[in-house]
Short mmCIF file of C-alpha atoms in Angstrom, two decimals:
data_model
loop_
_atom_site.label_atom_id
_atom_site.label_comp_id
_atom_site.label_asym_id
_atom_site.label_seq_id
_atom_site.Cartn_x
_atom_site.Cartn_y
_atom_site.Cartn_z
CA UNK A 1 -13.43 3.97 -29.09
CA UNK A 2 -12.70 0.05 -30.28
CA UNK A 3 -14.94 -2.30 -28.38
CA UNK A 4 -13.07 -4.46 -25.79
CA UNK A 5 -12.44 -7.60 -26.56
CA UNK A 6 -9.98 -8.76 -24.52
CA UNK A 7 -11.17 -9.53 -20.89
CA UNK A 8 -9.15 -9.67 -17.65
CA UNK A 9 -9.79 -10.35 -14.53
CA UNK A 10 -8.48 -8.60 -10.92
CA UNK A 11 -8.28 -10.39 -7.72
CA UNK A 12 -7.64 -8.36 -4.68
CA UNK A 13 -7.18 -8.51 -0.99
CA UNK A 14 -9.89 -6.27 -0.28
CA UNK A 15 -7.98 -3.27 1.49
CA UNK A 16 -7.23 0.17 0.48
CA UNK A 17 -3.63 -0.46 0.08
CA UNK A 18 -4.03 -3.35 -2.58
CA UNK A 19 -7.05 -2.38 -3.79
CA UNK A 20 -6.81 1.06 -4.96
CA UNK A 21 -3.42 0.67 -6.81
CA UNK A 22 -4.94 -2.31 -9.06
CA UNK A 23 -7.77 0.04 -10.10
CA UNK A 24 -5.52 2.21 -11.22
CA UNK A 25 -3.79 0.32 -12.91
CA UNK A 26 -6.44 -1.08 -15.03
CA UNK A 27 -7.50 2.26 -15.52
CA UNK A 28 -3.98 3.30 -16.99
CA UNK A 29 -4.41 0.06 -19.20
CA UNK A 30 -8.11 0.37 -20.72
CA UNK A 31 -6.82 3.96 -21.34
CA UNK A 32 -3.76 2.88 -23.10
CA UNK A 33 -5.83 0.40 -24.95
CA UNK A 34 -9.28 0.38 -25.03
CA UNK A 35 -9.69 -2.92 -26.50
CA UNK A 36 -8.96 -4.32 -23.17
CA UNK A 37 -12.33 -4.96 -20.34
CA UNK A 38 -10.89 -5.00 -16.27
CA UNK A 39 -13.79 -6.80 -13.78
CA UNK A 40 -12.70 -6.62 -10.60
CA UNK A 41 -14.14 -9.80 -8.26
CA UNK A 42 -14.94 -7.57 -5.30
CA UNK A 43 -14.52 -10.39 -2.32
CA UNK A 44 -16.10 -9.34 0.96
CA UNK A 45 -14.61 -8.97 4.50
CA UNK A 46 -16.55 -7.34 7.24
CA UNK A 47 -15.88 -3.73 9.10
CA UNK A 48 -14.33 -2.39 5.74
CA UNK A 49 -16.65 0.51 5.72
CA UNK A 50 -13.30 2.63 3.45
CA UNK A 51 -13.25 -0.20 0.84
CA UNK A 52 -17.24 -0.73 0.59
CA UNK A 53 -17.08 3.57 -0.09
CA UNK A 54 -14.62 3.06 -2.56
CA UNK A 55 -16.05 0.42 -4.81
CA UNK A 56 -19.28 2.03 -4.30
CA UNK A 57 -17.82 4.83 -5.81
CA UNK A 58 -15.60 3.36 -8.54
CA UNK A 59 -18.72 0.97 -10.09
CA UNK A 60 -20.46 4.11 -10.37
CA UNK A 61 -17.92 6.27 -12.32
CA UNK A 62 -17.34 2.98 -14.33
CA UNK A 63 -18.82 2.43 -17.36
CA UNK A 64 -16.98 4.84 -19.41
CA UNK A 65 -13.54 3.60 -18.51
CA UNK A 66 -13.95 -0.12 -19.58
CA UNK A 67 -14.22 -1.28 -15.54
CA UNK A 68 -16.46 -3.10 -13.53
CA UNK A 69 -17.01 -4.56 -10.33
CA UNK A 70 -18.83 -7.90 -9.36
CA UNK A 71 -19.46 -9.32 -6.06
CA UNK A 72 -19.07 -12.81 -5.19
CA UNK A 73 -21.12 -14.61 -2.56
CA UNK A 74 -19.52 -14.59 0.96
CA UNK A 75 -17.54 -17.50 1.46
CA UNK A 76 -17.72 -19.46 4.58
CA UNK A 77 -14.64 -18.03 6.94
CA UNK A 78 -12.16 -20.67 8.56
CA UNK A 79 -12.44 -21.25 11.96
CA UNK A 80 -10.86 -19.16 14.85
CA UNK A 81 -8.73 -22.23 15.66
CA UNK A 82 -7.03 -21.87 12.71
CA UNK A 83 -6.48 -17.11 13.33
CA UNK A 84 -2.78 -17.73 14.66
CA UNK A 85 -1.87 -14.55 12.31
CA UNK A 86 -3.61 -12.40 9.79
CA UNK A 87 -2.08 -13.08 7.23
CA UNK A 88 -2.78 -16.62 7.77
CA UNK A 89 -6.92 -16.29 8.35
CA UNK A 90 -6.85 -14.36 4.82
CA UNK A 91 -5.18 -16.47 3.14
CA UNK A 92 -7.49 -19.58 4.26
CA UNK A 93 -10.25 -17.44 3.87
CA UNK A 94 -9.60 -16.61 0.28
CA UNK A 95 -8.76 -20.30 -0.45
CA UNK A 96 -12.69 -20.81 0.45
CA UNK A 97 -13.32 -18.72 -1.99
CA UNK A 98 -11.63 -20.92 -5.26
CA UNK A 99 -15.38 -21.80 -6.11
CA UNK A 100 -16.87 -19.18 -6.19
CA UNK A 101 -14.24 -16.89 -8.47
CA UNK A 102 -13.91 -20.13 -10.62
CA UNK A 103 -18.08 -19.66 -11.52
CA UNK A 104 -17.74 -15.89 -11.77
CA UNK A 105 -14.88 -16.85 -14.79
CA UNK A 106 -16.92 -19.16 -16.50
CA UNK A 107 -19.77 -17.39 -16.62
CA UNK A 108 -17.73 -14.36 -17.83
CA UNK A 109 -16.30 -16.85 -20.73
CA UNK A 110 -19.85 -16.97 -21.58
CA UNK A 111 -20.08 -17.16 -25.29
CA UNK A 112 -22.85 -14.03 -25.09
CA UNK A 113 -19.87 -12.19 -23.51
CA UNK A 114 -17.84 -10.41 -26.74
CA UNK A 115 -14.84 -10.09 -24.53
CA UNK A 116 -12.79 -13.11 -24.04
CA UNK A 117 -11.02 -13.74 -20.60
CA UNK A 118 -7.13 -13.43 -21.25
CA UNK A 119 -5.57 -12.34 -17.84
CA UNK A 120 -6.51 -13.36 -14.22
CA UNK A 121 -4.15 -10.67 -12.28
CA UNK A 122 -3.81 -12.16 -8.47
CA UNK A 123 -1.92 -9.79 -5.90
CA UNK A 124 0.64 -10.27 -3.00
CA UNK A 125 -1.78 -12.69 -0.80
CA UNK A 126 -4.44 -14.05 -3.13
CA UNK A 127 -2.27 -16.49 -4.91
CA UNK A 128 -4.87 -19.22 -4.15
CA UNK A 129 -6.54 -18.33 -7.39
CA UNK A 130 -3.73 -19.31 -9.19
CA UNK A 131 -5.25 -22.30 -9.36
CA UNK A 132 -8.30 -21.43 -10.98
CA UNK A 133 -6.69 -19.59 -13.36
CA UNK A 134 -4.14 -22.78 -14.46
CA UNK A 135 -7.86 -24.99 -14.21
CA UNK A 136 -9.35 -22.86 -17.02
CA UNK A 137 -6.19 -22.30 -19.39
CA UNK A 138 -5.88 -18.85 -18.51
CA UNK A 139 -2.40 -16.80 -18.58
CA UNK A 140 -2.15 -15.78 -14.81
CA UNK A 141 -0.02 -12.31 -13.54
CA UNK A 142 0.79 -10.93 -10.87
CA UNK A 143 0.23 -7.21 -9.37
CA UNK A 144 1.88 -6.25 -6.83
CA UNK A 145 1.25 -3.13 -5.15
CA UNK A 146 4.61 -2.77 -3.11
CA UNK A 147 8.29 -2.23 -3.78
CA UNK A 148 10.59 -4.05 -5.54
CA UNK A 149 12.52 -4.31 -2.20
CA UNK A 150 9.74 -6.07 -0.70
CA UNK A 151 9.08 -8.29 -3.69
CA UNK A 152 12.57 -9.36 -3.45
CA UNK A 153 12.15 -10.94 0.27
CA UNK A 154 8.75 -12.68 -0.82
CA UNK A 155 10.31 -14.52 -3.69
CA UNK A 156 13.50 -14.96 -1.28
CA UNK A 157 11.91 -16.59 1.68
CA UNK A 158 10.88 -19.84 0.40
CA UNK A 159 14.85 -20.01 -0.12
CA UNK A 160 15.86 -19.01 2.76
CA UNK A 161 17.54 -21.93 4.97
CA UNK A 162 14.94 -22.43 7.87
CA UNK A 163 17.48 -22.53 10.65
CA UNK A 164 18.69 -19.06 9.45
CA UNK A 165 15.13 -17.45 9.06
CA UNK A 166 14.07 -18.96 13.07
CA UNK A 167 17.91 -17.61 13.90
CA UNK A 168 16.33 -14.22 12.45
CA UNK A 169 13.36 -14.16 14.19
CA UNK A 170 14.89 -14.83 17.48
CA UNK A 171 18.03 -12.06 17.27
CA UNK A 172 16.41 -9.01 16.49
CA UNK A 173 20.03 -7.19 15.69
CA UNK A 174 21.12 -10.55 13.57
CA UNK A 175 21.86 -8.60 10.23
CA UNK A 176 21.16 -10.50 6.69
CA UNK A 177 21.49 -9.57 3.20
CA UNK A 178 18.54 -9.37 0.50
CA UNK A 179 19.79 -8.77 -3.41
CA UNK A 180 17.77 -5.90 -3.56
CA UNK A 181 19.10 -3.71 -1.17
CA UNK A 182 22.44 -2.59 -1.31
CA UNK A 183 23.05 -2.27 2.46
CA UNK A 184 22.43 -5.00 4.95
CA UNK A 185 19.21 -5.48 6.51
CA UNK A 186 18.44 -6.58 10.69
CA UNK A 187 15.92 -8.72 11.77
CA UNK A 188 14.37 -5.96 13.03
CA UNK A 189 13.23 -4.63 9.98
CA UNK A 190 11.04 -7.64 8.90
CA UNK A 191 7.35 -7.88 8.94
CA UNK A 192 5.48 -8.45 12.25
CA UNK A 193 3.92 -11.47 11.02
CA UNK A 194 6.89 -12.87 10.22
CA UNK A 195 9.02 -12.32 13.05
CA UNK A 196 5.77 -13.10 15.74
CA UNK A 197 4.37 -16.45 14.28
CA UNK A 198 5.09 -19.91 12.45
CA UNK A 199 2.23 -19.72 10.38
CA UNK A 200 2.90 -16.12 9.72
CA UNK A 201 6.35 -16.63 7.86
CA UNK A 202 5.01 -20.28 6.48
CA UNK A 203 2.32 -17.92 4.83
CA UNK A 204 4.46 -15.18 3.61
CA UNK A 205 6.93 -18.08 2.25
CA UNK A 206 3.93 -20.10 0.39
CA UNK A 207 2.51 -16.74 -1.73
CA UNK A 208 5.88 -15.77 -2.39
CA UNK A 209 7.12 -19.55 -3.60
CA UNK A 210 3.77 -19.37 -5.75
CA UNK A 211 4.76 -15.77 -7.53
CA UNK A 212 7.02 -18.19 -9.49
CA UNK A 213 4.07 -19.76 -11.07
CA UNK A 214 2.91 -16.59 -12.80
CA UNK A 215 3.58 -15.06 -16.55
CA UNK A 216 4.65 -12.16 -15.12
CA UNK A 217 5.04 -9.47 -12.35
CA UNK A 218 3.19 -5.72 -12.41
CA UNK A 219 4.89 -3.60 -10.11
CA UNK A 220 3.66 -0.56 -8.41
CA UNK A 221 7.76 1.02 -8.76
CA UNK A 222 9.35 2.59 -11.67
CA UNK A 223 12.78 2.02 -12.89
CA UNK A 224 14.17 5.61 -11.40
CA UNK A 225 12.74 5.31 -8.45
CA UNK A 226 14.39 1.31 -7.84
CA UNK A 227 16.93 0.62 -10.31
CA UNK A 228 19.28 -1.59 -7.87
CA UNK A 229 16.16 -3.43 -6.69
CA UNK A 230 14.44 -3.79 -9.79
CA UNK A 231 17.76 -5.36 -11.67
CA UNK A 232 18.18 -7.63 -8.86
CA UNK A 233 14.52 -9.55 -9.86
CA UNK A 234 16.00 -10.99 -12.53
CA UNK A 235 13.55 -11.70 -15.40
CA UNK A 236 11.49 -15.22 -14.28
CA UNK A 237 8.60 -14.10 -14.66
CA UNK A 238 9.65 -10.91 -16.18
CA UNK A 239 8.55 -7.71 -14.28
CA UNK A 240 6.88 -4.55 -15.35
CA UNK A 241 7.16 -1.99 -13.26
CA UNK A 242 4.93 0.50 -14.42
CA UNK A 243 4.10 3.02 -11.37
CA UNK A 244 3.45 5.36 -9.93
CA UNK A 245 -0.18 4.25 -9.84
CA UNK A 246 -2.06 6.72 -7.93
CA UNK A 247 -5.68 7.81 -7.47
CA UNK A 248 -5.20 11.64 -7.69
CA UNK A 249 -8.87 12.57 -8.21
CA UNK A 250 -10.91 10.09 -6.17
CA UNK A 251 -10.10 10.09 -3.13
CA UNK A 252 -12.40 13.05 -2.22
CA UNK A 253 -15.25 11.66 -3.86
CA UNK A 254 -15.60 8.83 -1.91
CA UNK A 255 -14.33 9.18 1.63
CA UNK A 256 -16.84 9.40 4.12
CA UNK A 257 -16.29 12.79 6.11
CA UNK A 258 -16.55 15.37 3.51
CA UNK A 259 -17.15 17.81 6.05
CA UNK A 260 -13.64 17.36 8.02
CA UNK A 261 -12.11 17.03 4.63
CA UNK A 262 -13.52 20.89 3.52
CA UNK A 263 -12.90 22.08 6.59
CA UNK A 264 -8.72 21.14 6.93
CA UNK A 265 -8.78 22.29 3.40
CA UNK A 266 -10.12 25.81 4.14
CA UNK A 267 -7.51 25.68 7.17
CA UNK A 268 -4.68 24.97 5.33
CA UNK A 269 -5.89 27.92 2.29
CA UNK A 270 -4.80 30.13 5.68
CA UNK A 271 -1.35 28.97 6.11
CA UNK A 272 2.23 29.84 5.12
CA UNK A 273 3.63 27.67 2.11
CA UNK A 274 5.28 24.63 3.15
CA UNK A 275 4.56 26.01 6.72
CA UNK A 276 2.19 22.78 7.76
CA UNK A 277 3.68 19.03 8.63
CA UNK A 278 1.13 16.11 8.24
CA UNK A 279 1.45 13.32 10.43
CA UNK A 280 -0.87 10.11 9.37
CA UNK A 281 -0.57 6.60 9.58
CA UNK A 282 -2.66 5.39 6.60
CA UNK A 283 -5.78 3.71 6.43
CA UNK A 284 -5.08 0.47 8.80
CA UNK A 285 -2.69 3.07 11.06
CA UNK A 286 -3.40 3.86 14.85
CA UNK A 287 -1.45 4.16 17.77
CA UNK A 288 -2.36 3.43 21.48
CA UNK A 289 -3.08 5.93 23.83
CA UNK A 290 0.12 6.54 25.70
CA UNK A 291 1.68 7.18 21.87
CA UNK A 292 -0.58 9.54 20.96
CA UNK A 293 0.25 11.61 24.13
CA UNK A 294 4.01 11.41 23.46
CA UNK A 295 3.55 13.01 20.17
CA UNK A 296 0.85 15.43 21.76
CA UNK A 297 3.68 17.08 23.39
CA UNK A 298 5.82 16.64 20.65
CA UNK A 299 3.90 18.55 18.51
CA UNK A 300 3.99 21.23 21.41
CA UNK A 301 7.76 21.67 21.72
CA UNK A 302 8.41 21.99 18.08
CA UNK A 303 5.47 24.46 17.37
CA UNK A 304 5.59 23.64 13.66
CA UNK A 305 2.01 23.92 12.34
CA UNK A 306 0.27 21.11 11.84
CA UNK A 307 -2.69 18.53 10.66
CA UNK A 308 -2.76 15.79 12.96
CA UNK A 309 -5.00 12.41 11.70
CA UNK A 310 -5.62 10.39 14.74
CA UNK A 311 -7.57 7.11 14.74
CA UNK A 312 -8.67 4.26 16.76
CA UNK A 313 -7.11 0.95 16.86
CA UNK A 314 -9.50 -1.83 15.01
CA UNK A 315 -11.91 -3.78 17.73
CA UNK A 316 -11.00 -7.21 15.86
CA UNK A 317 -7.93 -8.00 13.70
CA UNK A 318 -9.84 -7.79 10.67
CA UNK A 319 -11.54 -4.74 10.85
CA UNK A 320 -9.76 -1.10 9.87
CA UNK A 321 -9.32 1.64 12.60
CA UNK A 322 -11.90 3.90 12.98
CA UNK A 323 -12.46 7.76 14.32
CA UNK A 324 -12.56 8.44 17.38
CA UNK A 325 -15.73 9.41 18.63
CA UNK A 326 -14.24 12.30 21.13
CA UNK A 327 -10.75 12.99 20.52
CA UNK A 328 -10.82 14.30 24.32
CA UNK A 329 -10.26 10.95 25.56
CA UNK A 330 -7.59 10.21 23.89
CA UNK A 331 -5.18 13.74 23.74
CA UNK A 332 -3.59 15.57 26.96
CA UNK A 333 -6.22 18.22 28.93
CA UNK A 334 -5.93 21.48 27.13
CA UNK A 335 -4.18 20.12 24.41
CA UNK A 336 -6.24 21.53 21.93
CA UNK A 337 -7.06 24.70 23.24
CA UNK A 338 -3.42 25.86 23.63
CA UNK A 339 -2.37 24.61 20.08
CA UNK A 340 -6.15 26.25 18.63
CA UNK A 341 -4.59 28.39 15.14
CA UNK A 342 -1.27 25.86 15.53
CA UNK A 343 -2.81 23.21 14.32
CA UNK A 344 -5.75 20.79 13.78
CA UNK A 345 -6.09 17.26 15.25
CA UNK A 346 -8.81 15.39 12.86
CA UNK A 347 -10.02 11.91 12.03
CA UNK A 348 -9.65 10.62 8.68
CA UNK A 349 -9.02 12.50 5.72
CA UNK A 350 -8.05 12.14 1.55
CA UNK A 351 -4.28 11.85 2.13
CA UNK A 352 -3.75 13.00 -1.53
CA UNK A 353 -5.50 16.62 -1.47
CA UNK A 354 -3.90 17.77 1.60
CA UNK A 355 -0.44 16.44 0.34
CA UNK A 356 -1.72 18.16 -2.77
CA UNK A 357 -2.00 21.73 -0.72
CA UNK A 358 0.92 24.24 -1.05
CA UNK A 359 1.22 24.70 2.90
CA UNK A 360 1.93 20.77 3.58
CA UNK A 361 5.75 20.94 3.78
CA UNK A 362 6.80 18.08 5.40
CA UNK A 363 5.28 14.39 6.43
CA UNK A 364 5.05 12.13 9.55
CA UNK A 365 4.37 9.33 7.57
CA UNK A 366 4.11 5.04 8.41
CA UNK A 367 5.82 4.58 5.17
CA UNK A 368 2.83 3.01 3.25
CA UNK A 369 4.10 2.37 -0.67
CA UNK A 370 1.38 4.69 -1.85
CA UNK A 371 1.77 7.40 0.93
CA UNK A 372 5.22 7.26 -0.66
CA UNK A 373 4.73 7.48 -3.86
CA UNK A 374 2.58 9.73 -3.54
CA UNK A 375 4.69 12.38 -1.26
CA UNK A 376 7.17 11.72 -4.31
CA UNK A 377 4.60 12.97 -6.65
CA UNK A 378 3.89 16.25 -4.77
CA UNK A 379 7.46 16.67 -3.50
CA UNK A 380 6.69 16.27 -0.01
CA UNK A 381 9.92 15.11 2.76
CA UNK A 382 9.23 11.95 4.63
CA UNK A 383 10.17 11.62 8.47
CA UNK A 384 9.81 7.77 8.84
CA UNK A 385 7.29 6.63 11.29
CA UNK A 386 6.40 2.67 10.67
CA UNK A 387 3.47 0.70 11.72
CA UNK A 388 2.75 -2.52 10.21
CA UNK A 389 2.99 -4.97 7.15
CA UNK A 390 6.57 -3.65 5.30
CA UNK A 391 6.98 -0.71 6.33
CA UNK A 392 9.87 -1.44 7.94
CA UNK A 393 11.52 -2.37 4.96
CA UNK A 394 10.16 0.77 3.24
CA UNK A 395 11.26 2.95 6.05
CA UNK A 396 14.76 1.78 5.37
CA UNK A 397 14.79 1.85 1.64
CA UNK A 398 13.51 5.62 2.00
CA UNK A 399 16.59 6.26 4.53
CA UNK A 400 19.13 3.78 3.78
CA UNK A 401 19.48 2.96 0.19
CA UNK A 402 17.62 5.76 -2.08
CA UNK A 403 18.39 8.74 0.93
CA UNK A 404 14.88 10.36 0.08
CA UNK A 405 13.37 11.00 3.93
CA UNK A 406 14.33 11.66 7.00
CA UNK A 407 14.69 9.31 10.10
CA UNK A 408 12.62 9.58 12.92
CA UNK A 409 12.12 5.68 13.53
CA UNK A 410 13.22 2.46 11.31
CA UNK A 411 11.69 -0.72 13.29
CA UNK A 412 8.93 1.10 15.18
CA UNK A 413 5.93 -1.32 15.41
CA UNK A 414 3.37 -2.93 17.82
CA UNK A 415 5.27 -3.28 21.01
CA UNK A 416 8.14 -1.45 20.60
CA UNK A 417 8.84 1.35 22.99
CA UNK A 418 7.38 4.88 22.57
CA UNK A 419 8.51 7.28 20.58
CA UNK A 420 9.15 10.19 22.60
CA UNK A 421 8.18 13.73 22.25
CA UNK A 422 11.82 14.87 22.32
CA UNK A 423 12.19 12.62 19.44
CA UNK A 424 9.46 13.53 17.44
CA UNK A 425 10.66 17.33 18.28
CA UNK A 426 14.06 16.70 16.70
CA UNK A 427 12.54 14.77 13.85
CA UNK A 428 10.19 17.77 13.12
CA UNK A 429 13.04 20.17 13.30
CA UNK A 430 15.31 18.09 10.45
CA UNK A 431 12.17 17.27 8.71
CA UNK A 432 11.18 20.93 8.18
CA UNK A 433 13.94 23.26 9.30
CA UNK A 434 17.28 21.18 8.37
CA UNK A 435 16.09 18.90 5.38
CA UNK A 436 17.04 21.28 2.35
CA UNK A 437 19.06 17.97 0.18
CA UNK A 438 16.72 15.95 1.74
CA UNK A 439 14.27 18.15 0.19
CA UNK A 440 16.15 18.83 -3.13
CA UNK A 441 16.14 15.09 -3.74
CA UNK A 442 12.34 14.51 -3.39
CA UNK A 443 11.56 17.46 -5.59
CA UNK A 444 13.83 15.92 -8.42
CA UNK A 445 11.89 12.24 -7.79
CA UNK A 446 8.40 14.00 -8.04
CA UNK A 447 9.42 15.23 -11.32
CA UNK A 448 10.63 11.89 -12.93
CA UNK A 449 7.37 10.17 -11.61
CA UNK A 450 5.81 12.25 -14.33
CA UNK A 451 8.14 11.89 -16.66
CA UNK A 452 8.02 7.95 -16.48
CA UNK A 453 4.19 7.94 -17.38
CA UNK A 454 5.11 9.80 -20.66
CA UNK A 455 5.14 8.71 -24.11
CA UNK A 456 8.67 6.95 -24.41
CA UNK A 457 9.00 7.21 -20.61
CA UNK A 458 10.19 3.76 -18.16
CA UNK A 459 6.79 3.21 -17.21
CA UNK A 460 5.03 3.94 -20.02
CA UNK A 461 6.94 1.38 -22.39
CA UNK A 462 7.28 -1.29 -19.75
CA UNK A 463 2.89 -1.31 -20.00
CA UNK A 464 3.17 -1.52 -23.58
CA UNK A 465 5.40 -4.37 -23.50
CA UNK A 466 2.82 -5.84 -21.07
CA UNK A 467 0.08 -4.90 -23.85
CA UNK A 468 1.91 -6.70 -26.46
CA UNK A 469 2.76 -10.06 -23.74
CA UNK A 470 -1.24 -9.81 -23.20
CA UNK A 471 -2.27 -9.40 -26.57
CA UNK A 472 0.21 -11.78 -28.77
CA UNK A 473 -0.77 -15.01 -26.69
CA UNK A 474 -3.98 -14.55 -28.05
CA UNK A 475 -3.09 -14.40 -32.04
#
C-alpha cells in the first residue's frame, strides 16, 4: 500500500446522521486511493452517548484504513439568550470553535507530518470553518449528507424574496416551486426550523449562501436515484454525487445494547419472509405519549408482525432521545401481553441488520436520507412517517416525484395532530398487503445502488473525478 501523502480534513456536526455518512465516505476514498490520509476533528456536544460509541469504535478499527480521529478542546457554548432555534445555538457554537480547528490544521501542516493538508471537507451546518480553511490556502468542499432535493432549497433560500419566504411560513397550504422537484412543493413541507423561527431560516439561508464559497459539493445521492434533482444543481461548484454511503458492518459493533440487538435478531430468525414491518424513527426520533398509544392500537388492528423501536423524547434540545427505562409507562395496559409472538416493542437497535433480515418486509420509517438509502439497498417499502429536520421534503420526494414508498403522512411533525390508529392500519395494509409496484420499484433501486459503486458505475467515476480535482491542484 503507497503511503498517504495527501491529507484532508473532515468537519462534522457531531450527530449520527452527518457523521456516519462522512466516515464512509472517506473510507470509500482512502480505499479508492490510498495515497490519501482522512482526520476527522471530532467536536464535542454533550448527551451524545450514540456518537461518543461510534467514534470510540471507528478510532479503534482505524489505523488500517488511512483514518483518524482527533478531539478538539471544548469550546465555550453561546449563551442561552442567544438558543432561539437549534440550528441557530450550533451554528454559534461551532463558530467558537474557528480557533481551535485552525491550531489542529497547523499543527497537522507540521513539516514532521509526511502528509500534506489538501482538503478541509465542511458539511451542511459547519460552514463557519470555511473560513479557516480560505485563512490557510486550503481548497475547501463540501459533504453533504442529504438529497439533492434538499441541497437545492439550501442554495435557493438566500434567493428567495423575503416577503415570499415570511408569506410561506405564515400559509401553510401556500404552494412554491424548487428546480429540483418536478412537482410543486407547500409550505408545509419545509423544515421546522424554518417555518417556527427568524433565526432559524436566517441560519438555514447563511450555510446555504456560504455552499457557494466551496470547490465543490459531495453528495450522499447517486445519479439513478436523483437525476431531475441532480441536473437542476447546475455545476458552481460542481457536484459529486457519489452515494450510497452506508455503514453496513458497523453498526453492530458499536451500539450500546447488544443484548436487545441479539435478541430481535433471534426473533426475527423465527418469522415468515417479508412477514415483519419495522417501524423506527432514527436516532434523534421519538414521539410523545399520546402518539405512541395511537400506533399501539394500530399495530393491533392490522396484526401484521412487527418490531417496534420506541424511544424517549431528549430532556434538552441538544441531547438525543434515549430508552425508555419501562416501556409500561408509556404503551396501553396489556398491550404487550396480547401482541406477545406478534411482535416485539424494543429500545434502540442497528437499523441496518434488521433491515438486513429476510422477515423485515416493509418499513414505518421518519424518512431519514440514510434510513432511505439504506431500505433502497435491502429492497425494503417505505410507509412515510416524518419527524424532524427534512424529512418532509424527503417524505415527498419518496412519494411524489421518484414514487418509491408508500404514504402514510407527508408534513407530520412536532405539533401536528396524531396520527391515528385507523391510519396507521390502512398504511400497514398498502405497505405490506397492496404495495406489489411499490415494491417492484424498490427492488429495481436496491439493485442499481450496487451497480453505481462499480467499476465504470455513476458513483464510482464521479469519486474519481473528485480524486483527480483533489489531486491535480496539488501538481
Amino acid at each position: 500500500m503507497a503511503k498517504p501523502h495527501h491529507h484532508l480534513v473532515f468537519i462534522c456536526n457531531p450527530a449520527i446522521g452527518n457523521l456516519v455518512p462522512a466516515v464512509e465516505f472517506a473510507v470509500r476514498l482512502v480505499h479508492q486511493d490510498p495515497r490519501f490520509l482522512a482526520t476527522f476533528l471530532a467536536l464535542d456536544i454533550p448527551g451524545r452517548p450514540l456518537v461518543n460509541a461510534y467514534t470510540q469504535s471507528r478510532f479503534s478499527a482505524s489505523p488500517s484504513q488511512n483514518i483518524q480521529f482527533i478531539a478538539i478542546p471544548s469550546a465555550h457554548p453561546p449563551s442561552p439568550a442567544l438558543f432561539h432555534s437549534h440550528i441557530a445555538y450550533l451554528s454559534l457554537y461551532f463558530e467558537s470553535y474557528k480557533p481551535h480547528v485552525k491550531q489542529a490544521i497547523i499543527d497537522l501542516q507540521n513539516p514532521q507530518n509526511s502528509a500534506r493538508v489538501v482538503g478541509v471537507f465542511v458539511d451542511m451546518f459547519t460552514t463557519a470553518f470555511i473560513d479557516v480553511a480560505n485563512d490557510l490556502q486550503i481548497p475547501r468542499y463540501l459533504f453533504f449528507a442529504s438529497p439533492a432535493t434538499f441541497l437545492s432549497l439550501m442554495v435557493q433560500l438566500p434567493e428567495m424574496d423575503r416577503d415570499r419566504v415570511e408569506s410561506l411560513i405564515r400559509d401553510s397550504d401556500a404552494e412554491f416551486a424548487l428546480p429540483s422537484f418536478a412537482h410543486s412543493l407547500t409550505s408545509s413541507l419545509l423544515p421546522s426550523t424554518v417555518l417556527k423561527t427568524r433565526d432559524g431560516l436566517f441560519w438555514y439561508a447563511h450555510h446555504g449562501r456560504r455552499y457557494g464559497e466551496t470547490n465543490g459539493v459531495v453528495i450522499n445521492s447517486f445519479a439513478e436515484l436523483e437525476p431531475h434533482a441532480l441536473s437542476s444543481l447546475g455545476e458552481i461548484p460542481p457536484v459529486y454525487a457519489v452515494g450510497p454511503l452506508l455503514d453496513l458492518g458497523g453498526p453492530a459493533q458499536w451500539q450500546p445494547s447488544r443484548a436487545t440487538h441479539q435478541s430481535v435478531l433471534k426473533w426475527l430468525d423465527g418469522q415468515p419472509e417479508r412477514s415483519v414491518v419495522l417501524l423506527s424513527f432514527g436516532s434523534m426520533g421519538s414521539l410523545d405519549k399520546a402518539q405512541i398509544r395511537e400506533i399501539a392500537f394500530g399495530l393491533e388492528r392490522a396484526r401484521f408482525r412487527f418490531v417496534w423501536v420506541v424511544r424517549q423524547p431528549p430532556k434538552s434540545q441538544l441531547e438525543h432521545p434515549d430508552d425508555y427505562s419501562d416501556l409500561d409507562d408509556v404503551l396501553p395496559d396489556g398491550f404487550v401481553t396480547r401482541t406477545a409472538g406478534l411482535g416485539l416493542v424494543c429500545g434502540w437497535v442497528p437499523q441496518v441488520s434488521i433491515l438486513s433480515h429476510g422477515a423485515i418486509g416493509g418499513f414505518v420509517s421518519h424518512c431519514g436520507w440514510n434510513s432511505i438509502l439504506e431500505s433502497l439497498w435491502f429492497g425494503v417499502p417505505i410507509a412515510t412517517w416524518p419527524v424532524y429536520a427534512e424529512q418532509q421534503m424527503n417524505a415527498f420526494e419518496m412519494v411524489k416525484e421518484l414514487e418509491l414508498a408508500v404514504e402514510l403522512r407527508l408534513d407530520y411533525r412536532e405539533g401536528s395532530k396524531l396520527v391515528t390508529a385507523e391510519e396507521l392500519e390502512t398504511a400497514l395494509r398498502r405497505l405490506m398487503d397492496g404495495g406489489d409496484e411499490v415494491r417492484a420499484r424498490v427492488k429495481r433501486m436496491g439493485e442499481k445502488c450496487r451497480t453505481v459503486l462499480l467499476e465504470n458505475g455513476s458513483s464510482y467515476t464521479a469519486l474519481n473525478s473528485l480524486i483527480e480535482k483533489l489531486t491535480a491542484q496539488i501538481l
